[in-house]
Amino acid sequence: QIQLIESGGGSVESGGSLTLTCTFSGYTSGTYSLGWFREDLGKEREGVAAIGDDGRTSYAHSVKGRFTIFLDSIKKTARLEMTSLKPEDTATYYCAFMYALVPDQALGVMKYSRRGAMNALDAEGQGTLVTVSS
């Protein structure tokens, strides 16, 4: 069973930077993608970024050019480097693990999956809050 632990959230002023880290355990074999999605009250869930075990990446249009996702498959960590943060980036960010998906697919799967439902993610973390003040 895959387990994910996130760290690195916090508060920052508009234009600032933050890095989120996701450490995963329990993985044994199979292709996968790791990604980040975010949730905030009154907004639709958004798949933010995803990376495949082959290094391919995919980003939401809203963060392209500002966020970068990295994967260290040896250390079993994924990192989301966020720069030029905006108030609209304020949300709880969750790390997600998805077997047998490429990053482009992973963005959509993260957006539409629901906890406890048939389309739930293979694993997700507990979430870390990012607050960007103007």
CSV table of N, CA, C and O in Angstrom, one decimal:
chain,number,residue,atom,x,y,z
A,1,GLN,N,0.8,-1.2,0.0
A,1,GLN,CA,0.0,0.0,0.0
A,1,GLN,C,0.9,1.2,0.0
A,1,GLN,O,1.8,1.4,0.8
A,2,ILE,N,0.6,2.1,-0.9
A,2,ILE,CA,1.4,3.4,-1.0
A,2,ILE,C,1.0,4.3,0.1
A,2,ILE,O,-0.2,4.5,0.3
A,3,GLN,N,2.0,4.9,0.7
A,3,GLN,CA,1.7,6.0,1.7
A,3,GLN,C,2.5,7.2,1.2
A,3,GLN,O,3.6,7.1,0.8
A,4,LEU,N,1.9,8.4,1.4
A,4,LEU,CA,2.5,9.7,1.0
A,4,LEU,C,2.5,10.6,2.2
A,4,LEU,O,1.5,10.7,2.9
A,5,ILE,N,3.6,11.3,2.3
A,5,ILE,CA,3.7,12.3,3.4
A,5,ILE,C,4.2,13.6,2.7
A,5,ILE,O,5.3,13.6,2.1
A,6,GLU,N,3.5,14.7,2.9
A,6,GLU,CA,3.8,16.0,2.3
A,6,GLU,C,4.5,16.9,3.4
A,6,GLU,O,4.2,16.7,4.6
A,7,SER,N,5.3,17.8,2.9
A,7,SER,CA,5.8,18.8,3.8
A,7,SER,C,6.1,20.0,3.0
A,7,SER,O,6.2,20.0,1.7
A,8,GLY,N,6.3,21.2,3.6
A,8,GLY,CA,6.7,22.4,3.0
A,8,GLY,C,5.7,23.5,2.7
A,8,GLY,O,6.1,24.5,2.2
A,9,GLY,N,4.5,23.3,3.2
A,9,GLY,CA,3.5,24.4,3.0
A,9,GLY,C,3.8,25.5,3.9
A,9,GLY,O,4.7,25.5,4.8
A,10,GLY,N,3.1,26.6,3.8
A,10,GLY,CA,3.3,27.8,4.6
A,10,GLY,C,2.7,29.0,4.0
A,10,GLY,O,1.9,28.9,3.1
A,11,SER,N,3.1,30.1,4.6
A,11,SER,CA,2.6,31.4,4.2
A,11,SER,C,3.7,32.2,3.5
A,11,SER,O,4.8,32.2,3.9
A,12,VAL,N,3.3,32.9,2.4
A,12,VAL,CA,4.3,33.7,1.7
A,12,VAL,C,3.6,34.9,1.0
A,12,VAL,O,2.4,34.8,0.8
A,13,GLU,N,4.3,35.9,0.8
A,13,GLU,CA,3.7,37.1,0.1
A,13,GLU,C,3.7,36.8,-1.4
A,13,GLU,O,4.4,36.0,-2.0
A,14,SER,N,2.8,37.6,-2.1
A,14,SER,CA,2.7,37.5,-3.5
A,14,SER,C,4.0,37.7,-4.2
A,14,SER,O,4.8,38.6,-3.8
A,15,GLY,N,4.4,36.9,-5.1
A,15,GLY,CA,5.7,36.9,-5.8
A,15,GLY,C,6.7,36.0,-5.2
A,15,GLY,O,7.8,35.8,-5.7
A,16,GLY,N,6.4,35.5,-4.0
A,16,GLY,CA,7.4,34.6,-3.3
A,16,GLY,C,7.4,33.2,-3.8
A,16,GLY,O,6.7,32.9,-4.8
A,17,SER,N,8.2,32.4,-3.2
A,17,SER,CA,8.4,31.0,-3.6
A,17,SER,C,8.3,30.0,-2.4
A,17,SER,O,8.5,30.4,-1.3
A,18,LEU,N,7.8,28.8,-2.7
A,18,LEU,CA,7.7,27.8,-1.8
A,18,LEU,C,8.0,26.5,-2.5
A,18,LEU,O,7.8,26.3,-3.7
A,19,THR,N,8.6,25.5,-1.7
A,19,THR,CA,8.8,24.2,-2.3
A,19,THR,C,8.0,23.1,-1.4
A,19,THR,O,8.2,23.1,-0.2
A,20,LEU,N,7.2,22.3,-2.1
A,20,LEU,CA,6.5,21.2,-1.4
A,20,LEU,C,7.3,19.9,-1.7
A,20,LEU,O,7.8,19.7,-2.8
A,21,THR,N,7.3,19.1,-0.7
A,21,THR,CA,8.0,17.8,-0.9
A,21,THR,C,7.0,16.6,-0.5
A,21,THR,O,6.2,16.8,0.4
A,22,CYS,N,7.0,15.6,-1.3
A,22,CYS,CA,6.2,14.4,-1.1
A,22,CYS,C,7.1,13.2,-1.0
A,22,CYS,O,7.8,12.9,-2.0
A,23,THR,N,7.0,12.5,0.1
A,23,THR,CA,7.8,11.3,0.2
A,23,THR,C,6.9,10.1,0.2
A,23,THR,O,5.9,10.1,0.9
A,24,PHE,N,7.2,9.1,-0.7
A,24,PHE,CA,6.3,8.0,-0.8
A,24,PHE,C,7.0,6.7,-0.4
A,24,PHE,O,8.2,6.5,-0.6
A,25,SER,N,6.2,5.8,0.1
A,25,SER,CA,6.7,4.5,0.5
A,25,SER,C,5.7,3.4,0.2
A,25,SER,O,4.5,3.7,-0.2
A,26,GLY,N,6.1,2.2,0.2
A,26,GLY,CA,5.2,1.1,-0.1
A,26,GLY,C,5.2,0.7,-1.6
A,26,GLY,O,4.5,-0.3,-2.0
A,27,TYR,N,5.9,1.4,-2.4
A,27,TYR,CA,5.9,1.1,-3.8
A,27,TYR,C,6.8,0.0,-4.1
A,27,TYR,O,8.0,-0.1,-3.6
A,28,THR,N,6.4,-1.0,-5.0
A,28,THR,CA,7.3,-2.1,-5.3
A,28,THR,C,7.6,-2.2,-6.8
A,28,THR,O,8.7,-2.3,-7.2
A,29,SER,N,6.5,-2.0,-7.6
A,29,SER,CA,6.8,-2.1,-9.1
A,29,SER,C,5.6,-1.6,-9.8
A,29,SER,O,4.6,-1.3,-9.3
A,30,GLY,N,5.8,-1.4,-11.1
A,30,GLY,CA,4.8,-0.9,-12.0
A,30,GLY,C,5.0,0.6,-12.4
A,30,GLY,O,5.6,1.3,-11.6
A,31,THR,N,4.5,1.0,-13.5
A,31,THR,CA,4.7,2.4,-14.0
A,31,THR,C,3.7,3.3,-13.1
A,31,THR,O,2.6,2.8,-12.7
A,32,TYR,N,4.1,4.5,-13.0
A,32,TYR,CA,3.3,5.4,-12.2
A,32,TYR,C,3.5,6.8,-12.5
A,32,TYR,O,4.5,7.2,-13.2
A,33,SER,N,2.6,7.7,-12.0
A,33,SER,CA,2.9,9.1,-12.0
A,33,SER,C,2.6,9.6,-10.6
A,33,SER,O,1.7,9.1,-9.9
A,34,LEU,N,3.3,10.6,-10.3
A,34,LEU,CA,3.1,11.3,-9.0
A,34,LEU,C,2.7,12.7,-9.4
A,34,LEU,O,3.1,13.3,-10.4
A,35,GLY,N,1.8,13.3,-8.6
A,35,GLY,CA,1.3,14.6,-8.9
A,35,GLY,C,0.9,15.4,-7.7
A,35,GLY,O,0.8,14.9,-6.6
A,36,TRP,N,0.5,16.6,-8.0
A,36,TRP,CA,-0.1,17.5,-6.9
A,36,TRP,C,-1.4,18.1,-7.4
A,36,TRP,O,-1.5,18.5,-8.6
A,37,PHE,N,-2.4,18.0,-6.6
A,37,PHE,CA,-3.6,18.8,-6.9
A,37,PHE,C,-3.9,19.7,-5.7
A,37,PHE,O,-3.3,19.5,-4.6
A,38,ARG,N,-4.8,20.6,-5.9
A,38,ARG,CA,-5.1,21.6,-4.8
A,38,ARG,C,-6.6,21.8,-4.7
A,38,ARG,O,-7.3,21.7,-5.7
A,39,GLU,N,-7.0,22.1,-3.5
A,39,GLU,CA,-8.4,22.3,-3.2
A,39,GLU,C,-8.5,23.6,-2.4
A,39,GLU,O,-7.7,23.8,-1.5
A,40,ASP,N,-9.5,24.4,-2.6
A,40,ASP,CA,-9.8,25.6,-1.8
A,40,ASP,C,-11.3,25.7,-1.8
A,40,ASP,O,-12.0,25.4,-2.8
A,41,LEU,N,-11.8,26.3,-0.7
A,41,LEU,CA,-13.3,26.5,-0.6
A,41,LEU,C,-13.8,27.3,-1.7
A,41,LEU,O,-13.2,28.4,-2.1
A,42,GLY,N,-14.9,26.9,-2.3
A,42,GLY,CA,-15.5,27.6,-3.4
A,42,GLY,C,-14.9,27.5,-4.8
A,42,GLY,O,-15.3,28.1,-5.7
A,43,LYS,N,-13.8,26.7,-4.8
A,43,LYS,CA,-13.2,26.5,-6.1
A,43,LYS,C,-13.2,25.0,-6.5
A,43,LYS,O,-13.2,24.1,-5.7
A,44,GLU,N,-13.1,24.8,-7.8
A,44,GLU,CA,-13.0,23.4,-8.3
A,44,GLU,C,-11.6,22.9,-7.9
A,44,GLU,O,-10.6,23.6,-7.9
A,45,ARG,N,-11.6,21.6,-7.6
A,45,ARG,CA,-10.3,20.9,-7.5
A,45,ARG,C,-9.5,21.1,-8.8
A,45,ARG,O,-10.1,21.0,-9.9
A,46,GLU,N,-8.2,21.3,-8.6
A,46,GLU,CA,-7.4,21.4,-9.8
A,46,GLU,C,-6.1,20.6,-9.8
A,46,GLU,O,-5.4,20.6,-8.8
A,47,GLY,N,-5.9,19.8,-10.8
A,47,GLY,CA,-4.7,19.1,-10.9
A,47,GLY,C,-3.6,20.1,-11.3
A,47,GLY,O,-3.7,20.7,-12.4
A,48,VAL,N,-2.5,20.2,-10.6
A,48,VAL,CA,-1.6,21.2,-10.7
A,48,VAL,C,-0.4,20.8,-11.6
A,48,VAL,O,0.0,21.5,-12.5
A,49,ALA,N,0.2,19.7,-11.2
A,49,ALA,CA,1.4,19.2,-11.9
A,49,ALA,C,1.5,17.7,-11.7
A,49,ALA,O,1.1,17.2,-10.7
A,50,ALA,N,2.1,17.0,-12.7
A,50,ALA,CA,2.3,15.6,-12.6
A,50,ALA,C,3.6,15.2,-13.2
A,50,ALA,O,4.1,15.9,-14.2
A,51,ILE,N,4.3,14.1,-12.8
A,51,ILE,CA,5.5,13.6,-13.3
A,51,ILE,C,5.5,12.1,-13.4
A,51,ILE,O,5.0,11.5,-12.4
A,52,GLY,N,5.9,11.6,-14.5
A,52,GLY,CA,5.9,10.1,-14.7
A,52,GLY,C,7.2,9.5,-14.2
A,52,GLY,O,8.2,10.3,-14.0
A,53,ASP,N,7.2,8.2,-14.0
A,53,ASP,CA,8.5,7.6,-13.6
A,53,ASP,C,9.5,7.7,-14.7
A,53,ASP,O,10.7,7.3,-14.4
A,54,ASP,N,9.2,8.1,-15.9
A,54,ASP,CA,10.2,8.3,-16.9
A,54,ASP,C,10.6,9.7,-17.0
A,54,ASP,O,11.4,10.1,-17.9
A,55,GLY,N,10.1,10.6,-16.1
A,55,GLY,CA,10.5,12.0,-16.1
A,55,GLY,C,9.7,12.9,-16.9
A,55,GLY,O,9.8,14.1,-16.8
A,56,ARG,N,8.7,12.4,-17.7
A,56,ARG,CA,7.8,13.3,-18.4
A,56,ARG,C,7.0,14.1,-17.4
A,56,ARG,O,6.6,13.6,-16.4
A,57,THR,N,6.6,15.3,-17.8
A,57,THR,CA,5.8,16.2,-16.9
A,57,THR,C,4.6,16.8,-17.6
A,57,THR,O,4.6,16.8,-18.8
A,58,SER,N,3.7,17.2,-16.8
A,58,SER,CA,2.5,17.9,-17.3
A,58,SER,C,2.1,18.9,-16.3
A,58,SER,O,2.2,18.7,-15.1
A,59,TYR,N,1.6,20.1,-16.7
A,59,TYR,CA,1.3,21.2,-15.8
A,59,TYR,C,-0.1,21.8,-16.2
A,59,TYR,O,-0.4,21.8,-17.4
A,60,ALA,N,-0.8,22.2,-15.2
A,60,ALA,CA,-2.0,23.0,-15.5
A,60,ALA,C,-1.6,24.3,-16.1
A,60,ALA,O,-0.5,24.9,-15.8
A,61,HIS,N,-2.5,24.8,-17.0
A,61,HIS,CA,-2.1,26.1,-17.6
A,61,HIS,C,-1.9,27.2,-16.6
A,61,HIS,O,-1.1,28.1,-16.8
A,62,SER,N,-2.6,27.2,-15.5
A,62,SER,CA,-2.6,28.3,-14.5
A,62,SER,C,-1.2,28.3,-13.8
A,62,SER,O,-0.9,29.4,-13.2
A,63,VAL,N,-0.4,27.3,-13.9
A,63,VAL,CA,0.9,27.3,-13.2
A,63,VAL,C,2.1,27.1,-14.1
A,63,VAL,O,3.2,27.2,-13.6
A,64,LYS,N,1.8,26.9,-15.4
A,64,LYS,CA,2.9,26.6,-16.3
A,64,LYS,C,3.9,27.8,-16.3
A,64,LYS,O,3.5,29.0,-16.4
A,65,GLY,N,5.2,27.5,-16.2
A,65,GLY,CA,6.2,28.5,-16.2
A,65,GLY,C,6.5,29.1,-14.8
A,65,GLY,O,7.5,29.8,-14.6
A,66,ARG,N,5.7,28.7,-13.9
A,66,ARG,CA,5.9,29.2,-12.5
A,66,ARG,C,6.2,28.0,-11.5
A,66,ARG,O,7.0,28.2,-10.6
A,67,PHE,N,5.6,26.9,-11.8
A,67,PHE,CA,5.8,25.7,-11.0
A,67,PHE,C,6.6,24.6,-11.7
A,67,PHE,O,6.5,24.5,-13.0
A,68,THR,N,7.5,23.9,-11.0
A,68,THR,CA,8.3,22.8,-11.6
A,68,THR,C,8.2,21.6,-10.7
A,68,THR,O,8.4,21.8,-9.5
A,69,ILE,N,7.9,20.5,-11.3
A,69,ILE,CA,7.9,19.2,-10.5
A,69,ILE,C,9.1,18.4,-10.8
A,69,ILE,O,9.5,18.3,-12.0
A,70,PHE,N,9.6,17.8,-9.7
A,70,PHE,CA,10.8,16.9,-9.9
A,70,PHE,C,10.5,15.6,-9.2
A,70,PHE,O,9.7,15.5,-8.2
A,71,LEU,N,11.2,14.5,-9.7
A,71,LEU,CA,11.0,13.2,-9.1
A,71,LEU,C,12.4,12.6,-8.8
A,71,LEU,O,13.2,12.6,-9.7
A,72,ASP,N,12.6,12.2,-7.6
A,72,ASP,CA,13.8,11.4,-7.3
A,72,ASP,C,13.3,10.0,-7.0
A,72,ASP,O,12.9,9.7,-5.8
A,73,SER,N,13.4,9.1,-7.9
A,73,SER,CA,12.9,7.7,-7.7
A,73,SER,C,13.7,6.9,-6.8
A,73,SER,O,13.3,5.9,-6.3
A,74,ILE,N,15.0,7.3,-6.6
A,74,ILE,CA,15.9,6.6,-5.7
A,74,ILE,C,15.5,6.9,-4.2
A,74,ILE,O,15.3,6.0,-3.4
A,75,LYS,N,15.4,8.2,-4.0
A,75,LYS,CA,15.0,8.7,-2.6
A,75,LYS,C,13.5,8.6,-2.4
A,75,LYS,O,13.0,8.8,-1.3
A,76,LYS,N,12.7,8.3,-3.5
A,76,LYS,CA,11.3,8.2,-3.4
A,76,LYS,C,10.7,9.5,-2.9
A,76,LYS,O,9.9,9.5,-1.9
A,77,THR,N,11.1,10.6,-3.5
A,77,THR,CA,10.5,11.9,-3.2
A,77,THR,C,10.1,12.6,-4.5
A,77,THR,O,10.8,12.5,-5.5
A,78,ALA,N,9.1,13.4,-4.4
A,78,ALA,CA,8.7,14.3,-5.5
A,78,ALA,C,8.7,15.7,-4.9
A,78,ALA,O,8.3,15.9,-3.7
A,79,ARG,N,9.1,16.7,-5.6
A,79,ARG,CA,9.2,18.0,-5.2
A,79,ARG,C,8.5,19.0,-6.1
A,79,ARG,O,8.6,18.8,-7.3
A,80,LEU,N,7.7,19.9,-5.6
A,80,LEU,CA,7.0,20.9,-6.4
A,80,LEU,C,7.6,22.2,-6.0
A,80,LEU,O,7.4,22.7,-4.9
A,81,GLU,N,8.4,22.8,-6.9
A,81,GLU,CA,8.9,24.1,-6.7
A,81,GLU,C,8.0,25.2,-7.3
A,81,GLU,O,7.7,25.2,-8.5
A,82,MET,N,7.5,26.1,-6.4
A,82,MET,CA,6.5,27.1,-6.8
A,82,MET,C,7.2,28.5,-6.7
A,82,MET,O,7.7,28.8,-5.6
A,83,THR,N,7.2,29.2,-7.8
A,83,THR,CA,7.7,30.5,-7.8
A,83,THR,C,6.6,31.5,-8.3
A,83,THR,O,5.6,31.1,-8.8
A,84,SER,N,6.9,32.8,-8.2
A,84,SER,CA,6.0,33.8,-8.6
A,84,SER,C,4.6,33.5,-8.1
A,84,SER,O,3.6,33.6,-8.8
A,85,LEU,N,4.5,33.2,-6.8
A,85,LEU,CA,3.2,32.8,-6.3
A,85,LEU,C,2.2,34.0,-6.3
A,85,LEU,O,2.6,35.1,-6.1
A,86,LYS,N,0.9,33.6,-6.5
A,86,LYS,CA,-0.1,34.6,-6.5
A,86,LYS,C,-1.2,34.3,-5.5
A,86,LYS,O,-1.3,33.1,-5.0
A,87,PRO,N,-2.0,35.2,-5.0
A,87,PRO,CA,-3.0,34.9,-4.0
A,87,PRO,C,-3.9,33.8,-4.5
A,87,PRO,O,-4.4,33.0,-3.7
A,88,GLU,N,-4.2,33.7,-5.8
A,88,GLU,CA,-5.1,32.7,-6.3
A,88,GLU,C,-4.5,31.3,-6.2
A,88,GLU,O,-5.1,30.3,-6.4
A,89,ASP,N,-3.2,31.2,-5.8
A,89,ASP,CA,-2.5,29.9,-5.6
A,89,ASP,C,-2.8,29.3,-4.2
A,89,ASP,O,-2.5,28.2,-3.9
A,90,THR,N,-3.4,30.2,-3.4
A,90,THR,CA,-3.8,29.8,-2.0
A,90,THR,C,-4.7,28.6,-2.0
A,90,THR,O,-5.7,28.6,-2.7
A,91,ALA,N,-4.3,27.5,-1.4
A,91,ALA,CA,-5.1,26.3,-1.4
A,91,ALA,C,-4.4,25.2,-0.5
A,91,ALA,O,-3.3,25.5,0.0
A,92,THR,N,-5.1,24.1,-0.2
A,92,THR,CA,-4.4,23.0,0.4
A,92,THR,C,-3.9,22.1,-0.8
A,92,THR,O,-4.7,21.8,-1.7
A,93,TYR,N,-2.7,21.8,-0.7
A,93,TYR,CA,-2.0,21.0,-1.8
A,93,TYR,C,-1.9,19.5,-1.3
A,93,TYR,O,-1.4,19.3,-0.2
A,94,TYR,N,-2.3,18.6,-2.2
A,94,TYR,CA,-2.2,17.2,-1.9
A,94,TYR,C,-1.3,16.5,-2.9
A,94,TYR,O,-1.4,16.8,-4.1
A,95,CYS,N,-0.5,15.6,-2.4
A,95,CYS,CA,0.3,14.8,-3.3
A,95,CYS,C,-0.5,13.5,-3.6
A,95,CYS,O,-1.3,13.0,-2.8
A,96,ALA,N,-0.4,13.1,-4.9
A,96,ALA,CA,-1.2,11.9,-5.3
A,96,ALA,C,-0.3,10.9,-6.1
A,96,ALA,O,0.6,11.3,-6.8
A,97,PHE,N,-0.6,9.7,-5.9
A,97,PHE,CA,0.2,8.6,-6.6
A,97,PHE,C,-0.8,7.8,-7.4
A,97,PHE,O,-1.9,7.5,-7.0
A,98,MET,N,-0.5,7.6,-8.7
A,98,MET,CA,-1.4,7.0,-9.6
A,98,MET,C,-0.6,5.9,-10.5
A,98,MET,O,0.3,6.3,-11.2
A,99,TYR,N,-1.0,4.7,-10.4
A,99,TYR,CA,-0.4,3.7,-11.2
A,99,TYR,C,-0.9,3.8,-12.6
A,99,TYR,O,-2.0,4.2,-12.9
A,100,ALA,N,0.0,3.4,-13.5
A,100,ALA,CA,-0.3,3.2,-14.9
A,100,ALA,C,-0.9,4.4,-15.6
A,100,ALA,O,-1.7,4.2,-16.6
A,101,LEU,N,-0.5,5.6,-15.2
A,101,LEU,CA,-1.0,6.8,-15.9
A,101,LEU,C,0.2,7.6,-16.3
A,101,LEU,O,1.2,7.7,-15.6
A,102,VAL,N,0.1,8.2,-17.5
A,102,VAL,CA,1.1,9.2,-17.9
A,102,VAL,C,0.7,10.6,-17.3
A,102,VAL,O,-0.5,10.8,-16.9
A,103,PRO,N,1.6,11.5,-17.2
A,103,PRO,CA,1.3,12.8,-16.6
A,103,PRO,C,0.1,13.5,-17.1
A,103,PRO,O,-0.7,14.1,-16.3
A,104,ASP,N,-0.1,13.6,-18.4
A,104,ASP,CA,-1.2,14.3,-19.0
A,104,ASP,C,-2.6,13.7,-18.5
A,104,ASP,O,-3.5,14.4,-18.2
A,105,GLN,N,-2.6,12.3,-18.4
A,105,GLN,CA,-3.8,11.7,-17.9
A,105,GLN,C,-3.9,12.0,-16.4
A,105,GLN,O,-5.1,12.1,-15.9
A,106,ALA,N,-2.8,12.0,-15.7
A,106,ALA,CA,-2.8,12.2,-14.2
A,106,ALA,C,-3.5,13.5,-13.8
A,106,ALA,O,-4.2,13.6,-12.8
A,107,LEU,N,-3.3,14.6,-14.6
A,107,LEU,CA,-3.9,15.8,-14.2
A,107,LEU,C,-5.4,15.7,-14.2
A,107,LEU,O,-6.0,16.2,-13.3
A,108,GLY,N,-5.9,15.1,-15.2
A,108,GLY,CA,-7.4,15.0,-15.3
A,108,GLY,C,-7.9,14.0,-14.2
A,108,GLY,O,-8.9,14.3,-13.6
A,109,VAL,N,-7.2,13.0,-14.0
A,109,VAL,CA,-7.6,12.0,-13.0
A,109,VAL,C,-7.6,12.7,-11.6
A,109,VAL,O,-8.6,12.5,-10.8
A,110,MET,N,-6.6,13.4,-11.3
A,110,MET,CA,-6.6,14.1,-10.0
A,110,MET,C,-7.8,15.1,-9.8
A,110,MET,O,-8.3,15.2,-8.8
A,111,LYS,N,-8.1,15.8,-10.9
A,111,LYS,CA,-9.2,16.7,-10.9
A,111,LYS,C,-10.5,16.1,-10.6
A,111,LYS,O,-11.3,16.6,-9.8
A,112,TYR,N,-10.8,15.0,-11.2
A,112,TYR,CA,-12.1,14.4,-11.1
A,112,TYR,C,-12.3,13.2,-10.1
A,112,TYR,O,-13.4,12.8,-9.9
A,113,SER,N,-11.2,12.8,-9.5
A,113,SER,CA,-11.3,11.7,-8.5
A,113,SER,C,-12.0,12.2,-7.3
A,113,SER,O,-12.0,13.4,-7.0
A,114,ARG,N,-12.6,11.3,-6.5
A,114,ARG,CA,-13.2,11.7,-5.3
A,114,ARG,C,-12.9,10.6,-4.2
A,114,ARG,O,-12.9,9.4,-4.5
A,115,ARG,N,-12.6,11.1,-3.0
A,115,ARG,CA,-12.2,10.2,-1.9
A,115,ARG,C,-13.3,9.3,-1.6
A,115,ARG,O,-14.5,9.7,-1.5
A,116,GLY,N,-13.0,8.0,-1.5
A,116,GLY,CA,-14.0,7.0,-1.1
A,116,GLY,C,-14.9,6.5,-2.3
A,116,GLY,O,-15.7,5.6,-2.1
A,117,ALA,N,-14.7,7.1,-3.4
A,117,ALA,CA,-15.5,6.7,-4.6
A,117,ALA,C,-14.7,5.7,-5.4
A,117,ALA,O,-13.6,5.4,-5.2
A,118,MET,N,-15.4,5.2,-6.4
A,118,MET,CA,-14.8,4.2,-7.3
A,118,MET,C,-13.6,4.7,-8.0
A,118,MET,O,-12.7,4.0,-8.4
A,119,ASN,N,-13.6,6.0,-8.3
A,119,ASN,CA,-12.5,6.6,-9.0
A,119,ASN,C,-11.5,7.3,-8.1
A,119,ASN,O,-10.7,8.2,-8.5
A,120,ALA,N,-11.4,6.9,-6.8
A,120,ALA,CA,-10.5,7.4,-5.9
A,120,ALA,C,-9.0,7.1,-6.4
A,120,ALA,O,-8.8,6.2,-7.1
A,121,LEU,N,-8.1,8.0,-6.0
A,121,LEU,CA,-6.7,7.9,-6.4
A,121,LEU,C,-6.1,6.7,-5.7
A,121,LEU,O,-6.6,6.3,-4.6
A,122,ASP,N,-5.0,6.2,-6.2
A,122,ASP,CA,-4.4,5.0,-5.6
A,122,ASP,C,-3.8,5.4,-4.2
A,122,ASP,O,-3.8,4.6,-3.3
A,123,ALA,N,-3.4,6.6,-4.1
A,123,ALA,CA,-3.0,7.2,-2.8
A,123,ALA,C,-2.9,8.7,-2.8
A,123,ALA,O,-2.6,9.2,-3.9
A,124,GLU,N,-3.2,9.3,-1.7
A,124,GLU,CA,-3.0,10.7,-1.6
A,124,GLU,C,-2.6,11.1,-0.2
A,124,GLU,O,-2.8,10.3,0.7
A,125,GLY,N,-1.9,12.2,-0.1
A,125,GLY,CA,-1.4,12.6,1.2
A,125,GLY,C,-2.4,13.3,2.0
A,125,GLY,O,-3.6,13.5,1.6
A,126,GLN,N,-2.0,13.8,3.2
A,126,GLN,CA,-2.9,14.5,4.1
A,126,GLN,C,-3.1,15.9,3.8
A,126,GLN,O,-4.0,16.6,4.3
A,127,GLY,N,-2.3,16.5,2.9
A,127,GLY,CA,-2.5,17.9,2.4
A,127,GLY,C,-1.6,18.8,3.2
A,127,GLY,O,-1.3,18.6,4.4
A,128,THR,N,-1.2,19.9,2.6
A,128,THR,CA,-0.4,20.9,3.2
A,128,THR,C,-0.9,22.3,2.7
A,128,THR,O,-1.1,22.4,1.5
A,129,LEU,N,-1.1,23.2,3.6
A,129,LEU,CA,-1.7,24.5,3.3
A,129,LEU,C,-0.7,25.5,2.8
A,129,LEU,O,0.4,25.6,3.4
A,130,VAL,N,-1.0,26.1,1.7
A,130,VAL,CA,-0.2,27.2,1.1
A,130,VAL,C,-1.1,28.4,1.1
A,130,VAL,O,-2.2,28.4,0.5
A,131,THR,N,-0.6,29.5,1.7
A,131,THR,CA,-1.3,30.7,1.8
A,131,THR,C,-0.4,31.8,1.2
A,131,THR,O,0.7,32.0,1.6
A,132,VAL,N,-1.0,32.5,0.2
A,132,VAL,CA,-0.3,33.6,-0.5
A,132,VAL,C,-1.0,34.9,-0.3
A,132,VAL,O,-2.2,35.0,-0.7
A,133,SER,N,-0.4,35.8,0.4
A,133,SER,CA,-1.0,37.1,0.7
A,133,SER,C,-0.6,38.1,-0.3
A,133,SER,O,0.5,38.1,-0.9
A,134,SER,N,-1.6,39.1,-0.6
A,134,SER,CA,-1.3,40.1,-1.6
A,134,SER,C,-0.6,41.3,-1.0
A,134,SER,O,-0.4,41.4,0.2
